[in-house]
Amino acid sequence: MERTYIMVKPDGVERGIVGEIIKRFEQRGFQLTALELIHPTKEHLEEHYCDLKGKGFFPSLIEYMSSGPVVGMVWTGKDAVKTGRKMLGETNPLASAPGTIRGDFCIEVGRNICHGSDSVENAEKEIALWFPRGVKTVARSHSIHSLFYEN
Ligand code: UDP
Ligand code: MG
């Protein structure tokens, strides 16, 4: 079963949008597999965003992301990575459709309230970085997945 790393950024935590974001992933049918409130170091964030190191906005991105606690989560389910990205909307909130998380709650690219993995490979890298002690996925008998995947 596919997993993705979803993180509520410091502005999302400060504005009290954590529950709303969790609600949307639960509602859609994904399974909450790990969750932690973390105040990340700049070094940790530089690792998370290592692909963006050369970008002009990188220093301000690291400042923003280290300005307060974040809520890191692992969500599991069919096509979790691509569907998670769709649920988030575009990187620039102004380009995000209403009904998406960014399209409903923000207008600034530098304050876009949430992160979602962009590929299965990156999702696994991010899960290993943010949950170094590992994540255990337990099948839930009441999960909607059981209707389709279990006897
Ligand atoms: N970002 C920014 N300015 C830009 C592009 C990105 O401040 O021009 C920030 C924004 O917070 C974004 C993050 O850097 O979410 C990571 O960029 P990426 O291209 O990976 O976008 P995402 O995957 O988050 O949609
Ligand atoms: Mg990205």
CSV table of C-alpha atoms and ligand atoms in Angstrom, one decimal:
chain,number,residue,atom,x,y,z
A,1,MET,CA,0.0,0.0,0.0
A,2,GLU,CA,1.4,3.4,-1.0
A,3,ARG,CA,2.5,6.0,1.7
A,4,THR,CA,3.0,9.7,1.5
A,5,TYR,CA,4.5,12.3,3.9
A,6,ILE,CA,2.2,15.2,4.6
A,7,MET,CA,3.4,18.1,6.8
A,8,VAL,CA,1.4,21.0,8.2
A,9,LYS,CA,3.9,23.9,8.0
A,10,PRO,CA,4.4,26.4,10.9
A,11,ASP,CA,1.7,28.8,9.5
A,12,GLY,CA,-0.8,26.0,9.2
A,13,VAL,CA,-0.1,25.0,12.9
A,14,GLU,CA,-0.3,28.6,14.1
A,15,ARG,CA,-3.5,29.3,12.2
A,16,GLY,CA,-5.1,26.1,13.6
A,17,ILE,CA,-5.6,24.3,10.3
A,18,VAL,CA,-4.2,21.0,11.5
A,19,GLY,CA,-7.5,19.4,12.2
A,20,GLU,CA,-9.0,20.6,8.9
A,21,ILE,CA,-6.1,19.0,7.0
A,22,ILE,CA,-6.4,15.7,8.9
A,23,LYS,CA,-10.1,15.7,8.4
A,24,ARG,CA,-9.8,15.9,4.6
A,25,PHE,CA,-7.4,13.0,4.4
A,26,GLU,CA,-9.5,10.9,6.8
A,27,GLN,CA,-12.7,11.8,4.9
A,28,ARG,CA,-11.1,10.7,1.6
A,29,GLY,CA,-10.3,7.3,3.0
A,30,PHE,CA,-6.6,7.4,3.7
A,31,GLN,CA,-5.3,5.8,6.9
A,32,LEU,CA,-3.3,7.9,9.4
A,33,THR,CA,-0.1,5.9,10.0
A,34,ALA,CA,2.1,8.3,11.9
A,35,LEU,CA,1.8,11.8,13.4
A,36,GLU,CA,4.2,14.0,15.3
A,37,LEU,CA,4.5,17.6,16.3
A,38,ILE,CA,8.1,18.6,15.8
A,39,HIS,CA,10.1,21.8,16.0
A,40,PRO,CA,12.7,21.0,13.2
A,41,THR,CA,16.2,22.3,13.1
A,42,LYS,CA,17.5,24.2,10.1
A,43,GLU,CA,19.8,21.3,9.3
A,44,HIS,CA,16.9,18.9,9.2
A,45,LEU,CA,14.9,21.2,6.9
A,46,GLU,CA,17.9,21.7,4.6
A,47,GLU,CA,18.0,17.9,4.2
A,48,HIS,CA,14.2,17.7,3.6
A,49,TYR,CA,14.5,20.4,0.9
A,50,CYS,CA,18.0,19.4,-0.4
A,51,ASP,CA,16.7,19.4,-4.0
A,52,LEU,CA,16.0,23.1,-3.7
A,53,LYS,CA,19.3,24.2,-2.3
A,54,GLY,CA,20.3,26.3,-5.3
A,55,LYS,CA,17.0,28.3,-5.5
A,56,GLY,CA,16.9,32.0,-4.5
A,57,PHE,CA,14.0,31.4,-2.1
A,58,PHE,CA,15.9,28.6,-0.2
A,59,PRO,CA,17.1,30.7,2.7
A,60,SER,CA,13.7,32.3,3.3
A,61,LEU,CA,12.1,28.8,2.9
A,62,ILE,CA,14.3,27.5,5.7
A,63,GLU,CA,13.6,30.5,7.9
A,64,TYR,CA,9.8,30.1,7.4
A,65,MET,CA,9.9,26.3,8.0
A,66,SER,CA,11.9,26.7,11.2
A,67,SER,CA,9.8,29.5,12.6
A,68,GLY,CA,7.6,27.2,14.7
A,69,PRO,CA,6.5,23.6,15.1
A,70,VAL,CA,5.2,21.5,12.2
A,71,VAL,CA,2.9,18.5,12.2
A,72,GLY,CA,4.4,15.6,10.3
A,73,MET,CA,2.2,12.8,9.2
A,74,VAL,CA,2.3,9.6,7.2
A,75,TRP,CA,-0.9,8.7,5.3
A,76,THR,CA,-1.4,5.3,3.6
A,77,GLY,CA,-3.7,4.2,0.9
A,78,LYS,CA,-4.2,3.7,-2.8
A,79,ASP,CA,-2.3,6.3,-4.9
A,80,ALA,CA,-1.6,8.3,-1.7
A,81,VAL,CA,1.2,10.4,-3.2
A,82,LYS,CA,-0.5,11.7,-6.4
A,83,THR,CA,-3.9,12.0,-4.7
A,84,GLY,CA,-2.3,13.8,-1.7
A,85,ARG,CA,-0.7,16.3,-4.1
A,86,LYS,CA,-4.1,16.9,-5.8
A,87,MET,CA,-5.7,17.5,-2.4
A,88,LEU,CA,-3.0,20.1,-1.6
A,89,GLY,CA,-3.3,22.0,-4.8
A,90,GLU,CA,-0.6,23.9,-6.7
A,91,THR,CA,2.7,25.2,-5.1
A,92,ASN,CA,1.4,28.7,-5.6
A,93,PRO,CA,-1.9,29.0,-3.7
A,94,LEU,CA,-3.3,31.5,-6.2
A,95,ALA,CA,-3.0,28.9,-8.9
A,96,SER,CA,-4.8,26.3,-6.7
A,97,ALA,CA,-8.4,25.4,-7.4
A,98,PRO,CA,-11.0,26.1,-4.7
A,99,GLY,CA,-11.7,22.9,-2.9
A,100,THR,CA,-7.9,22.1,-2.5
A,101,ILE,CA,-6.2,22.8,0.8
A,102,ARG,CA,-4.0,25.6,-0.5
A,103,GLY,CA,-6.9,26.9,-2.7
A,104,ASP,CA,-9.1,27.2,0.3
A,105,PHE,CA,-6.7,28.5,3.0
A,106,CYS,CA,-3.9,30.6,1.6
A,107,ILE,CA,-2.7,33.1,-1.0
A,108,GLU,CA,1.1,33.3,-0.6
A,109,VAL,CA,3.6,30.8,-2.0
A,110,GLY,CA,5.9,31.5,0.9
A,111,ARG,CA,3.1,30.7,3.4
A,112,ASN,CA,1.3,27.8,1.7
A,113,ILE,CA,0.5,25.9,5.0
A,114,CYS,CA,1.3,22.3,3.9
A,115,HIS,CA,3.8,20.0,2.3
A,116,GLY,CA,3.1,16.8,0.4
A,117,SER,CA,5.6,14.3,-1.2
A,118,ASP,CA,5.9,14.6,-5.0
A,119,SER,CA,6.9,11.0,-5.8
A,120,VAL,CA,6.8,7.6,-4.2
A,121,GLU,CA,10.6,7.6,-4.0
A,122,ASN,CA,10.7,11.0,-2.2
A,123,ALA,CA,7.8,10.0,0.1
A,124,GLU,CA,9.9,7.0,1.4
A,125,LYS,CA,13.0,9.3,1.8
A,126,GLU,CA,10.9,11.9,3.7
A,127,ILE,CA,9.3,9.3,5.9
A,128,ALA,CA,12.7,7.9,6.8
A,129,LEU,CA,14.0,11.4,7.5
A,130,TRP,CA,11.0,12.5,9.7
A,131,PHE,CA,10.3,9.2,11.4
A,132,PRO,CA,13.8,7.7,11.8
A,133,ARG,CA,12.5,5.1,14.3
A,134,GLY,CA,10.2,3.7,11.6
A,135,VAL,CA,6.5,3.6,11.0
A,136,LYS,CA,4.3,0.6,11.4
A,137,THR,CA,1.3,0.1,9.2
A,138,VAL,CA,-1.4,-2.0,10.9
A,139,ALA,CA,-4.3,-3.2,8.8
A,140,ARG,CA,-7.6,-2.0,10.2
A,141,SER,CA,-10.6,-4.2,9.9
A,142,HIS,CA,-12.9,-1.1,9.7
A,143,SER,CA,-10.9,0.6,7.1
A,144,ILE,CA,-12.6,1.1,3.7
A,145,HIS,CA,-9.6,-0.6,2.2
A,146,SER,CA,-10.7,-3.9,3.7
A,147,LEU,CA,-13.7,-3.9,1.5
A,148,PHE,CA,-11.5,-4.2,-1.5
A,149,TYR,CA,-8.2,-5.7,-0.5
A,150,GLU,CA,-9.0,-8.2,2.2
A,151,ASN,CA,-11.0,-11.4,2.5
B,1,UDP,N1,8.5,28.1,-2.5
B,1,UDP,C1,8.7,29.5,-2.4
B,1,UDP,N2,8.8,30.2,-3.6
B,1,UDP,C2,8.8,29.6,-4.8
B,1,UDP,C3,8.6,28.2,-4.9
B,1,UDP,C4,8.5,27.5,-3.7
B,1,UDP,O1,8.7,30.1,-1.3
B,1,UDP,O2,8.9,30.3,-5.8
B,1,UDP,C5,8.4,27.4,-1.2
B,1,UDP,C6,6.9,26.9,-1.0
B,1,UDP,O3,6.6,27.0,0.4
B,1,UDP,C7,6.9,25.5,-1.5
B,1,UDP,C8,8.3,25.0,-1.0
B,1,UDP,O4,9.1,26.2,-1.3
B,1,UDP,O5,5.9,24.7,-0.9
B,1,UDP,C9,8.9,23.9,-1.8
B,1,UDP,O6,8.9,24.1,-3.1
B,1,UDP,P1,8.4,23.0,-4.2
B,1,UDP,O7,8.7,23.4,-5.5
B,1,UDP,O8,8.9,21.6,-3.7
B,1,UDP,O9,6.8,23.0,-4.0
B,1,UDP,P2,5.7,22.0,-3.3
B,1,UDP,O10,6.2,20.6,-3.6
B,1,UDP,O11,5.7,22.3,-1.8
B,1,UDP,O12,4.4,22.3,-4.0
B,2,MG,MG,8.1,19.8,-3.3
